[in-house]
Coordinates of C-alpha atoms and ligand atoms in Angstrom, one line a residue:
Chain A
M1 CA 35.7 91.9 -105.8
S2 CA 33.6 93.1 -102.8
A3 CA 31.2 90.1 -103.4
L4 CA 34.2 87.8 -103.1
L5 CA 35.3 89.5 -99.9
G6 CA 31.8 89.1 -98.5
A7 CA 31.8 85.4 -99.4
W8 CA 35.2 85.0 -97.7
R9 CA 33.8 86.5 -94.5
N10 CA 30.5 84.5 -94.5
Q11 CA 31.5 81.2 -96.0
P12 CA 35.3 81.0 -96.0
V13 CA 35.3 77.3 -96.2
L14 CA 33.0 77.1 -99.2
L15 CA 35.0 79.8 -101.1
V16 CA 38.4 78.1 -100.4
L17 CA 37.0 74.7 -101.5
A18 CA 35.5 76.2 -104.7
L19 CA 38.8 77.9 -105.5
L20 CA 40.7 74.7 -104.9
W21 CA 38.3 72.9 -107.1
V22 CA 38.8 75.4 -109.9
G23 CA 42.5 75.2 -109.5
L24 CA 42.3 71.4 -109.6
I25 CA 40.2 71.4 -112.8
S26 CA 42.7 73.9 -114.4
A27 CA 45.6 71.6 -113.5
I28 CA 43.8 68.7 -115.1
A29 CA 43.0 70.8 -118.2
L30 CA 46.7 71.6 -118.4
F31 CA 48.2 68.2 -117.8
Q32 CA 45.5 65.7 -118.6
P33 CA 43.1 67.4 -121.0
H34 CA 41.8 64.1 -122.4
I35 CA 40.2 63.1 -119.1
L36 CA 38.2 66.4 -118.9
N37 CA 34.9 65.2 -120.3
V38 CA 31.4 64.4 -119.3
Y39 CA 32.1 60.8 -118.6
T40 CA 34.7 61.8 -115.9
F41 CA 32.1 64.2 -114.5
T42 CA 29.4 61.5 -114.3
G43 CA 32.0 59.2 -112.8
I44 CA 32.9 61.6 -110.1
L45 CA 29.3 62.1 -109.1
Q46 CA 28.8 58.3 -109.1
F47 CA 31.8 57.8 -106.9
A48 CA 30.8 60.7 -104.7
S49 CA 27.4 59.4 -104.0
I50 CA 28.4 56.8 -101.3
L51 CA 30.9 59.2 -99.7
A52 CA 28.4 62.1 -99.7
L53 CA 25.6 60.1 -97.9
V54 CA 28.0 58.8 -95.3
S55 CA 29.7 62.2 -94.8
L56 CA 26.3 63.9 -94.3
G57 CA 25.5 61.4 -91.4
Q58 CA 29.0 61.9 -90.0
S59 CA 28.6 65.7 -90.1
L60 CA 25.2 65.6 -88.3
V61 CA 26.6 63.5 -85.5
I62 CA 29.7 65.8 -85.1
L63 CA 27.5 68.9 -85.3
A64 CA 25.4 67.8 -82.3
G65 CA 28.5 67.9 -80.0
G66 CA 29.1 65.8 -77.0
A67 CA 32.3 64.6 -78.6
G68 CA 30.1 63.0 -81.2
I69 CA 31.8 61.0 -84.0
D70 CA 30.9 57.9 -85.8
L71 CA 33.8 55.6 -86.7
S72 CA 31.5 52.7 -87.5
V73 CA 30.1 54.2 -90.8
G74 CA 32.2 52.0 -93.0
G75 CA 31.4 48.9 -91.0
N76 CA 27.8 49.9 -91.2
V77 CA 27.8 50.2 -95.0
S78 CA 29.5 46.8 -95.4
L79 CA 27.3 45.0 -92.9
T80 CA 24.1 46.5 -94.2
A81 CA 24.9 45.5 -97.8
V82 CA 25.8 42.0 -96.7
L83 CA 22.8 41.4 -94.5
T84 CA 20.4 42.8 -97.1
M85 CA 21.7 40.5 -99.8
M86 CA 21.7 37.5 -97.5
A87 CA 18.0 38.3 -96.8
L88 CA 17.3 38.5 -100.5
V89 CA 19.2 35.2 -101.2
A90 CA 17.2 33.6 -98.4
G91 CA 14.1 34.4 -100.3
L92 CA 12.9 37.8 -99.2
D93 CA 11.0 39.6 -101.9
A94 CA 13.5 41.9 -103.7
G95 CA 11.1 44.8 -103.4
W96 CA 12.1 45.1 -99.8
M97 CA 15.7 45.8 -100.6
P98 CA 15.7 49.7 -100.2
L99 CA 13.6 49.6 -97.1
L100 CA 15.7 46.8 -95.6
C101 CA 19.0 48.8 -96.2
V102 CA 17.6 51.8 -94.5
A103 CA 16.2 49.8 -91.6
I104 CA 19.4 47.8 -91.0
G105 CA 21.6 50.9 -91.3
A106 CA 19.3 52.8 -88.9
G107 CA 19.4 49.9 -86.4
L108 CA 23.1 49.8 -86.4
G109 CA 23.2 53.6 -85.9
L110 CA 20.6 53.4 -83.1
T111 CA 22.9 50.9 -81.3
N112 CA 25.6 53.5 -81.3
G113 CA 23.2 56.2 -80.1
I114 CA 22.0 54.1 -77.2
L115 CA 25.5 53.1 -76.1
V116 CA 26.6 56.8 -76.2
T117 CA 23.6 58.4 -74.5
R118 CA 22.0 55.8 -72.2
L119 CA 25.2 54.1 -71.1
G120 CA 27.3 57.3 -71.3
F121 CA 30.3 55.8 -73.1
Y122 CA 32.6 58.0 -75.1
P123 CA 31.5 58.1 -78.8
L124 CA 35.1 57.6 -80.1
I125 CA 35.3 54.3 -78.1
V126 CA 31.8 53.1 -78.7
T127 CA 32.0 53.6 -82.5
L128 CA 35.5 52.2 -82.7
G129 CA 34.1 49.1 -81.0
T130 CA 31.1 48.9 -83.3
F131 CA 33.3 49.5 -86.3
Y132 CA 35.2 46.4 -85.5
I133 CA 32.0 44.4 -84.8
Y134 CA 30.2 45.6 -87.9
S135 CA 33.0 45.1 -90.3
G136 CA 34.1 41.9 -88.6
V137 CA 30.6 40.4 -88.8
A138 CA 30.3 41.4 -92.5
L139 CA 33.6 39.6 -93.2
A140 CA 32.7 36.6 -91.2
L141 CA 29.3 36.1 -92.7
T142 CA 30.7 36.1 -96.3
G143 CA 34.1 34.7 -95.7
G144 CA 35.4 37.7 -97.6
S145 CA 33.7 37.1 -100.9
A146 CA 30.9 39.1 -102.6
I147 CA 27.3 38.0 -102.6
S148 CA 25.7 38.5 -106.0
G149 CA 22.1 38.4 -107.0
V150 CA 21.1 42.1 -106.8
P151 CA 17.8 42.5 -108.7
T152 CA 18.2 44.0 -112.2
W153 CA 15.6 46.7 -111.7
S154 CA 17.8 48.2 -109.1
L155 CA 20.9 48.1 -111.4
T156 CA 18.9 50.2 -113.9
W157 CA 18.6 52.8 -111.2
G158 CA 22.0 52.4 -109.7
R159 CA 23.9 52.7 -113.0
G160 CA 21.5 54.9 -114.8
S161 CA 21.7 58.6 -115.3
W162 CA 19.6 61.6 -116.2
G163 CA 21.7 63.5 -118.7
V164 CA 25.1 63.5 -117.1
I165 CA 23.8 63.1 -113.5
P166 CA 23.8 59.6 -112.1
L167 CA 20.3 58.6 -110.8
P168 CA 21.4 57.7 -107.2
F169 CA 23.0 61.2 -106.9
L170 CA 19.9 62.9 -108.3
T171 CA 17.4 60.9 -106.3
L172 CA 19.2 60.4 -103.0
V173 CA 22.2 62.6 -102.5
L174 CA 20.7 65.9 -103.6
P175 CA 17.4 65.5 -101.7
A176 CA 19.3 64.3 -98.6
F177 CA 21.5 67.4 -98.5
I178 CA 18.8 69.8 -99.4
M179 CA 16.6 68.3 -96.6
A180 CA 19.4 68.5 -94.1
A181 CA 20.2 72.1 -95.0
I182 CA 16.5 73.1 -94.6
I183 CA 16.1 71.3 -91.3
L184 CA 19.4 72.8 -89.9
S185 CA 18.7 76.3 -90.9
L186 CA 15.0 76.8 -91.0
T187 CA 13.5 74.6 -88.2
S188 CA 13.7 74.6 -84.4
W189 CA 15.3 71.1 -84.6
G190 CA 18.2 72.7 -86.4
R191 CA 18.5 75.4 -83.6
W192 CA 18.5 72.6 -81.0
I193 CA 21.3 70.7 -82.8
Y194 CA 23.5 73.9 -83.0
A195 CA 22.7 74.8 -79.4
M196 CA 23.5 71.4 -77.9
G197 CA 26.5 71.1 -80.1
Y198 CA 28.0 74.4 -78.9
N199 CA 26.9 74.4 -75.2
E200 CA 25.3 71.2 -74.1
R201 CA 24.7 72.3 -70.5
S202 CA 22.7 75.3 -71.5
A203 CA 20.8 73.3 -74.0
R204 CA 19.7 71.0 -71.2
L205 CA 18.8 73.9 -68.9
V206 CA 16.4 75.3 -71.5
G207 CA 14.8 72.0 -71.8
I208 CA 16.1 70.7 -75.1
P209 CA 15.8 66.9 -75.1
V210 CA 19.5 66.5 -75.7
D211 CA 19.7 62.7 -75.4
R212 CA 16.7 62.1 -77.6
V213 CA 18.0 64.4 -80.3
R214 CA 21.4 62.7 -80.1
I215 CA 20.0 59.2 -80.4
L216 CA 18.0 60.3 -83.3
L217 CA 21.0 61.7 -85.1
Y218 CA 23.1 58.6 -84.6
T219 CA 20.1 56.6 -86.0
L220 CA 19.8 59.0 -88.9
G221 CA 23.5 58.8 -89.6
G222 CA 23.1 55.0 -89.6
A223 CA 20.1 55.3 -92.0
L224 CA 22.3 57.4 -94.4
S225 CA 25.0 54.7 -94.2
G226 CA 22.2 52.2 -95.1
L227 CA 21.3 54.3 -98.1
A228 CA 25.0 54.3 -99.1
A229 CA 24.9 50.5 -98.9
L230 CA 21.9 50.5 -101.2
V231 CA 23.7 52.7 -103.7
S232 CA 26.7 50.3 -103.6
L233 CA 24.4 47.3 -104.2
A234 CA 22.6 48.9 -107.1
W235 CA 25.8 50.2 -108.6
L236 CA 28.2 47.2 -108.2
G237 CA 25.6 44.5 -108.5
S238 CA 26.8 42.6 -105.4
A239 CA 27.3 43.0 -101.7
R240 CA 31.0 43.3 -100.9
P241 CA 32.1 42.9 -97.3
N242 CA 34.9 45.4 -97.8
I243 CA 32.8 48.1 -99.6
G244 CA 32.9 50.4 -96.5
V245 CA 36.7 50.3 -96.0
N246 CA 38.2 53.7 -95.2
L247 CA 34.8 55.5 -95.3
E248 CA 35.2 56.6 -91.7
L249 CA 38.4 58.4 -92.5
E250 CA 37.2 59.9 -95.8
S251 CA 33.9 61.0 -94.2
L252 CA 35.7 62.6 -91.3
T253 CA 38.0 64.4 -93.8
A254 CA 35.0 65.6 -95.8
A255 CA 33.3 66.9 -92.6
M256 CA 36.4 68.7 -91.4
L257 CA 37.2 70.1 -94.9
G258 CA 33.6 71.1 -95.2
G259 CA 33.9 73.3 -92.1
I260 CA 32.1 71.2 -89.5
A261 CA 33.8 72.1 -86.2
I262 CA 35.1 68.9 -84.5
F263 CA 33.7 70.1 -81.2
G264 CA 30.3 70.6 -82.6
G265 CA 27.9 73.5 -83.0
R266 CA 29.4 75.1 -86.1
G267 CA 29.4 74.3 -89.8
H268 CA 27.0 73.8 -92.8
V269 CA 26.3 70.8 -94.9
F270 CA 26.9 72.8 -98.1
G271 CA 30.6 72.9 -97.1
V272 CA 30.5 69.1 -96.6
F273 CA 29.0 68.6 -100.0
A274 CA 31.7 70.8 -101.7
A275 CA 34.3 68.9 -99.8
V276 CA 33.1 65.6 -101.0
I277 CA 33.1 66.7 -104.6
L278 CA 36.6 68.2 -104.2
L279 CA 37.9 65.0 -102.5
V280 CA 36.5 62.7 -105.2
T281 CA 37.7 64.9 -108.0
L282 CA 41.1 65.0 -106.5
K283 CA 41.2 61.2 -106.1
T284 CA 40.0 60.7 -109.6
A285 CA 42.6 63.1 -111.0
M286 CA 45.4 61.5 -109.0
L287 CA 44.3 58.1 -110.1
Q288 CA 44.4 59.2 -113.7
M289 CA 47.8 60.8 -113.3
G290 CA 49.2 57.6 -111.8
F291 CA 49.9 58.9 -108.3
N292 CA 50.3 56.0 -105.9
T293 CA 48.0 55.6 -102.9
V294 CA 50.4 56.8 -100.3
L295 CA 50.9 60.1 -102.2
Q296 CA 47.1 60.4 -102.6
V297 CA 46.6 60.1 -98.8
G298 CA 49.3 62.7 -98.3
V299 CA 47.7 65.2 -100.6
V300 CA 44.4 64.8 -98.9
G301 CA 46.0 65.4 -95.5
L302 CA 47.8 68.5 -96.9
L303 CA 44.5 69.8 -98.2
L304 CA 42.8 69.4 -94.8
I305 CA 45.6 71.4 -93.1
L306 CA 45.3 74.2 -95.8
V307 CA 41.6 74.6 -95.4
L308 CA 41.8 74.6 -91.6
L309 CA 44.5 77.3 -91.9
A310 CA 42.2 79.4 -94.2
D311 CA 39.4 79.0 -91.6
R312 CA 41.7 80.2 -88.8
L313 CA 42.8 83.2 -90.8
S314 CA 39.3 84.3 -91.7
Q315 CA 38.2 84.0 -88.1
H316 CA 41.1 86.2 -86.9
R317 CA 40.0 88.9 -89.3
G318 CA 36.3 88.6 -88.5
Chain B
M1 CA -0.8 86.2 -50.6
A2 CA 2.7 85.3 -51.3
L3 CA 3.6 84.1 -54.7
V4 CA 6.0 81.4 -53.4
T5 CA 5.7 79.8 -50.0
A6 CA 8.4 77.6 -48.8
R7 CA 7.9 75.6 -45.5
N8 CA 10.4 73.6 -43.6
V9 CA 12.5 73.0 -46.8
T10 CA 15.4 70.7 -46.0
K11 CA 18.0 69.2 -48.2
R12 CA 20.5 66.5 -47.3
F13 CA 23.4 65.3 -49.5
G14 CA 24.2 62.0 -47.8
A15 CA 25.3 62.9 -44.2
L16 CA 25.6 66.6 -45.0
T17 CA 22.6 68.9 -44.3
A18 CA 22.8 71.7 -46.8
L19 CA 19.5 73.2 -45.9
Q20 CA 17.6 72.9 -42.6
G21 CA 13.9 73.8 -42.2
V22 CA 13.8 76.9 -44.3
D23 CA 10.5 78.9 -44.2
L24 CA 10.3 81.7 -46.7
D25 CA 7.7 83.8 -48.5
I26 CA 8.4 85.5 -51.8
R27 CA 5.9 88.2 -52.9
K28 CA 4.9 89.6 -56.3
G29 CA 6.6 92.8 -57.3
E30 CA 9.4 92.6 -54.8
V31 CA 13.2 92.0 -55.1
L32 CA 14.1 89.6 -52.4
A33 CA 17.9 89.4 -51.7
L34 CA 19.3 86.1 -50.4
L35 CA 22.7 86.5 -48.7
G36 CA 25.0 84.3 -46.8
D37 CA 28.6 83.1 -46.6
N38 CA 30.1 80.5 -49.0
G39 CA 28.4 77.2 -48.5
A40 CA 25.4 78.7 -46.6
G41 CA 23.0 76.9 -48.8
K42 CA 21.8 79.7 -51.2
S43 CA 22.5 77.9 -54.4
T44 CA 21.0 74.7 -53.0
F45 CA 17.8 76.6 -52.1
I46 CA 17.4 78.2 -55.5
K47 CA 18.1 74.9 -57.2
I48 CA 15.2 73.4 -55.4
L49 CA 13.0 76.3 -56.5
A50 CA 14.3 75.9 -60.1
G51 CA 13.6 72.2 -60.2
A52 CA 17.3 71.2 -60.4
H53 CA 17.2 69.4 -57.0
S54 CA 14.3 68.1 -55.1
Q55 CA 14.0 68.8 -51.4
S56 CA 14.5 66.0 -48.9
E57 CA 11.7 67.4 -46.7
G58 CA 9.3 70.4 -46.7
E59 CA 6.8 71.9 -49.0
L60 CA 6.7 74.4 -51.8
R61 CA 3.6 76.3 -52.9
I62 CA 3.2 78.7 -55.8
E63 CA 0.1 80.9 -55.6
G64 CA -1.2 78.6 -52.9
R65 CA -0.9 75.4 -54.9
P66 CA 1.6 72.7 -53.8
V67 CA 4.2 72.0 -56.4
S68 CA 6.9 69.4 -56.8
F69 CA 9.4 69.8 -59.7
S70 CA 11.3 66.9 -61.1
S71 CA 13.1 69.0 -63.7
P72 CA 14.0 72.6 -64.7
R73 CA 11.3 72.3 -67.3
D74 CA 8.6 71.6 -64.7
A75 CA 9.7 74.7 -62.8
A76 CA 9.7 76.8 -66.0
E77 CA 6.2 75.6 -66.8
A78 CA 5.1 76.7 -63.3
G79 CA 6.5 80.2 -64.0
V80 CA 9.9 79.9 -62.3
A81 CA 12.8 81.1 -64.5
T82 CA 16.4 80.9 -63.4
I83 CA 19.3 83.0 -64.6
Y84 CA 22.3 81.0 -63.6
Q85 CA 25.7 82.3 -62.4
E86 CA 27.3 80.9 -65.6
L87 CA 24.7 82.1 -68.1
A88 CA 23.0 79.4 -70.1
L89 CA 23.3 81.0 -73.5
S90 CA 24.5 79.6 -76.8
E91 CA 27.1 81.9 -78.2
N92 CA 26.8 80.5 -81.7
L93 CA 23.1 81.6 -81.9
S94 CA 21.6 85.0 -82.2
I95 CA 19.9 87.0 -79.4
A96 CA 16.4 86.2 -80.7
E97 CA 17.3 82.5 -81.1
N98 CA 18.6 82.4 -77.5
V99 CA 15.6 84.1 -76.1
F100 CA 13.3 81.5 -77.7
L101 CA 15.6 78.5 -77.5
G102 CA 13.6 75.4 -76.7
R103 CA 10.3 77.2 -77.2
E104 CA 10.6 78.6 -80.7
I105 CA 7.6 80.1 -82.5
T106 CA 7.0 77.7 -85.3
R107 CA 4.7 76.9 -88.2
R108 CA 4.3 73.2 -88.7
V109 CA 4.5 72.0 -92.3
L110 CA 4.0 68.2 -92.5
G111 CA 4.9 68.0 -88.8
V112 CA 8.2 69.8 -89.3
P113 CA 8.5 72.9 -87.0
F114 CA 9.6 75.7 -89.3
L115 CA 10.9 78.8 -87.5
R116 CA 9.0 82.0 -87.7
S117 CA 12.2 84.0 -87.4
R118 CA 10.6 87.4 -88.1
A119 CA 8.0 87.0 -85.4
M120 CA 10.6 86.0 -82.9
R121 CA 12.9 88.9 -83.8
E122 CA 10.0 91.4 -83.5
R123 CA 9.0 90.0 -80.1
V124 CA 12.6 90.2 -78.9
A125 CA 13.0 93.7 -80.2
E126 CA 9.9 94.7 -78.2
L127 CA 11.2 93.1 -75.0
L128 CA 14.6 94.7 -75.4
E129 CA 12.9 98.1 -75.9
E130 CA 10.8 97.6 -72.9
L131 CA 13.8 96.7 -70.8
D132 CA 15.6 99.7 -72.2
A133 CA 18.5 97.3 -72.8
H134 CA 20.3 99.3 -75.5
I135 CA 20.6 96.4 -77.8
S136 CA 19.4 97.3 -81.3
D137 CA 19.7 94.1 -83.3
P138 CA 18.0 90.9 -82.1
A139 CA 19.7 89.0 -84.9
A140 CA 23.2 89.7 -83.6
P141 CA 25.1 86.7 -82.3
V142 CA 25.3 86.5 -78.5
G143 CA 29.0 85.9 -78.8
S144 CA 29.5 89.5 -79.7
L145 CA 27.7 90.9 -76.5
S146 CA 29.2 92.3 -73.3
G147 CA 28.5 90.6 -69.9
G148 CA 25.8 93.1 -69.0
Q149 CA 24.1 92.7 -72.4
R150 CA 24.1 88.9 -71.9
Q151 CA 22.4 89.3 -68.6
A152 CA 19.8 91.4 -70.5
V153 CA 19.3 88.6 -73.0
A154 CA 18.8 86.1 -70.1
I155 CA 16.3 88.5 -68.5
C156 CA 14.5 88.8 -71.8
R157 CA 14.3 85.0 -71.9
A158 CA 12.7 84.9 -68.5
L159 CA 10.2 87.6 -69.4
N160 CA 9.4 85.8 -72.6
L161 CA 8.5 82.7 -70.6
N162 CA 6.1 84.8 -68.6
A163 CA 8.0 84.0 -65.6
K164 CA 6.3 84.9 -62.3
L165 CA 9.5 84.3 -60.3
V166 CA 12.9 85.2 -61.7
I167 CA 15.8 83.8 -59.8
M168 CA 19.2 85.5 -60.4
D169 CA 22.3 83.8 -59.0
E170 CA 25.0 86.5 -58.7
P171 CA 24.1 88.3 -61.9
T172 CA 26.7 91.1 -61.4
A173 CA 29.6 89.0 -60.1
A174 CA 31.6 89.3 -63.3
L175 CA 30.6 92.8 -64.3
A176 CA 32.3 96.2 -64.3
V177 CA 30.6 99.1 -62.5
A178 CA 28.6 100.6 -65.4
E179 CA 27.3 97.2 -66.5
T180 CA 26.4 96.3 -62.9
R181 CA 24.3 99.5 -62.7
K182 CA 22.4 98.5 -65.8
V183 CA 21.7 95.0 -64.6
L184 CA 20.5 96.3 -61.3
A185 CA 18.2 98.6 -63.1
L186 CA 16.9 95.7 -65.2
T187 CA 16.3 93.8 -62.0
R188 CA 14.2 96.7 -60.6
R189 CA 12.2 96.8 -63.9
L190 CA 11.4 93.1 -63.6
A191 CA 9.9 93.7 -60.2
E192 CA 8.0 96.7 -61.4
R193 CA 6.4 94.5 -64.1
G194 CA 5.0 92.4 -61.3
C195 CA 7.6 89.6 -61.2
A196 CA 9.0 88.3 -58.0
V197 CA 12.7 88.5 -58.1
L198 CA 15.0 86.4 -55.9
L199 CA 18.5 87.8 -56.1
I200 CA 21.6 86.1 -54.8
S201 CA 24.6 88.3 -54.3
H202 CA 27.7 88.7 -52.2
N203 CA 27.8 92.4 -52.8
I204 CA 26.1 94.2 -49.9
S205 CA 25.9 97.6 -51.6
D206 CA 24.2 96.1 -54.7
V207 CA 21.7 94.4 -52.4
F208 CA 20.9 97.6 -50.6
E209 CA 20.5 99.5 -53.9
V210 CA 18.0 97.1 -55.4
A211 CA 16.3 94.8 -52.8
D212 CA 13.0 95.4 -50.9
R213 CA 13.7 92.6 -48.4
I214 CA 16.8 90.8 -47.3
V215 CA 17.1 87.2 -46.1
V216 CA 20.3 85.8 -44.6
F217 CA 21.3 82.1 -44.7
R218 CA 23.9 80.6 -42.5
R219 CA 25.0 77.0 -42.4
G220 CA 21.8 75.9 -44.1
R221 CA 19.4 77.8 -41.9
K222 CA 17.5 81.1 -42.4
I223 CA 18.8 83.2 -39.6
A224 CA 17.4 86.7 -40.5
E225 CA 14.8 88.4 -42.5
R226 CA 14.6 92.2 -42.7
E227 CA 12.9 94.9 -44.7
R228 CA 15.6 96.9 -46.3
R229 CA 14.4 100.1 -44.7
A230 CA 14.5 98.5 -41.3
T231 CA 18.1 97.4 -41.4
D232 CA 21.6 98.6 -42.4
P233 CA 24.7 97.0 -44.0
E234 CA 26.4 96.6 -40.7
E235 CA 23.6 94.5 -39.2
I236 CA 23.4 92.3 -42.3
V237 CA 27.1 91.7 -42.4
S238 CA 27.1 90.7 -38.7
F239 CA 24.3 88.2 -39.6
I240 CA 26.4 86.8 -42.4
T241 CA 29.6 86.5 -40.4
G242 CA 27.8 85.2 -37.3
A243 CA 28.9 88.0 -35.1
H244 CA 25.3 89.2 -34.4
P245 CA 24.2 88.3 -30.9
D246 CA 21.0 86.6 -32.2
V247 CA 23.1 84.3 -34.3
R248 CA 25.3 83.4 -31.4
A249 CA 22.3 82.6 -29.3
L250 CA 20.7 80.5 -32.0
E251 CA 23.9 78.6 -32.7
Q252 CA 24.3 78.0 -29.0
A253 CA 20.8 76.6 -28.8
N254 CA 21.4 74.3 -31.7
L255 CA 24.6 72.7 -30.4
Ligands
ATP401 N1 25.4 68.3 -55.2 C1 25.9 68.4 -54.0 N2 26.4 67.3 -53.4 C2 26.9 67.3 -52.1 N3 27.0 68.4 -51.4 C3 26.6 69.6 -52.0 C4 26.0 69.6 -53.3 N4 25.7 70.9 -53.6 C5 26.0 71.6 -52.5 N5 26.6 70.9 -51.6 C6 27.0 71.3 -50.2 O1 25.9 72.0 -49.6 C7 26.4 73.1 -48.9 C8 25.7 74.4 -49.4 O2 26.2 74.7 -50.7 P1 25.6 75.8 -51.6 O3 26.2 75.7 -53.0 O4 24.1 75.8 -51.5 O5 26.2 77.2 -50.9 P2 26.1 78.7 -51.4 O6 25.4 79.4 -50.3 O7 25.5 78.8 -52.8 O8 27.6 79.1 -51.5 P3 28.4 80.1 -52.5 O9 28.2 81.5 -52.0 O10 29.8 79.7 -52.4 O11 27.8 79.9 -53.9 C9 27.9 73.2 -49.1 O12 28.5 72.6 -47.9 C10 28.1 72.3 -50.3 O13 29.4 71.7 -50.3
MG402 MG1 26.3 79.4 -54.8

């Protein structure tokens, strides 16, 4: 009991998310016991991979403050997938696919970073603009249809699993989160991100290269969207110009649910990871139970408010 | 020799002259108080010393070498640390993390700078002990500290940078009496360690308690410079308000 209390004080978000997840699983076990099996589990992790990568990038951008936000993540994923496949169709060696995804995603993120830091535009506006551009171009280039021709070796990876764990989850999502957690909590770069996220003026006064760090984080966020595009290609077998739809909203929800403060400087990526798993489990369960989409969105919103409330309460006590 | 020598330092903001031909020496081991009415040019002067502004005219020398700072970082490298009116601390980080922020002790593994948290905490505990700051836990978050304790953290930071000149802009403005006493004591201790301290304050009794020398600015000019022992609060106040006959004469001459 005292351990639980301690966890509540240190990681209220993580605890609430874990409790909600247990509650959710119990509800499924009660009402839909037949879907409670390893295939569903694997499926959840498979669906979670794209959202997890994108949400990690979103969280880093928000954490660094300066009203940081990236609304273009969905457009980035769609456009990166489309451009990469177009390059392969045009004859580029298929071995370049992973690198190309990362490079294009990073380039699109870098564009955001430059517009935000060098030209001083408001991140919300910049990334809303690039969101329209990226997703518009993806749609225009394909006329709305998917581009097939993903190399088969990548499908082996994208659809494969090790035991019950999908390979993209094992080889990309887990390492990415572990690396982010290590950098944030154990290195000076992490201290700088938290410092500039909380109090940018003081971070500048002590000589932290705030603009450079921020550009780098937008670029890194873009690269993570690029990896999400890679996962989508290797999983679905084609580049779909609408693959990124709604990712900006879902990644924002995951970041907020996961305890990343919208003003920056507070939060941990473990919370974001837990939030992604919870969100995808919830969506899967609702899909299985035949909830309509409107209701699904409503439930996610309700969840967001509940977790924020729990966070508030725990802060009043601490 | 003076640690810092300022000669004919002038700063213009467009048509406005915020500082006009200031000559000033700051010596090692002294607390030099800078006084003046609102808008006298005190903050402008220390911002030039701290590298936040560059002067329009004039020369700065530190230990005899001419310096020109284009950023606060340059100034910090030359040994000038500034403790701003609104403290530059990150409340979401610990005391030790704040003291080392931007200059962490790290061990590079594959180029990644991993924090040596224990080394930093130990160093900060030492500094806090030395300053007699009555803060026991360097890992405590700065958000939980009182105003005076925050000043102590900022002073620790300056010490840790091996600052030769520590500039303090109204460090006691927001503090209650007991906390003010402590910060003034810390200020003295800095000077005893051999730092030069430049203190800006509007509080005459604080200044007379802690300063060795007093300089008064008025309308961008240095109008008085006194050893504390050779003056009294009335005289200093008359310089600040412009009631002193010398100031009258000077201002007449400059019209
Ligand atoms: N960045 C700036 N741009 C234009 N004018 C400025 C700027 N900074 C200061 N000034 C002007 O320069 C003059 C001196 O200001 P300064 O802030 O140095 O005064 P101060 O002595 O610090 O006053 P206070 O006691 O109120 O802090 C004022 O007239 C002020 O309006
Ligand atoms: Mg001032």
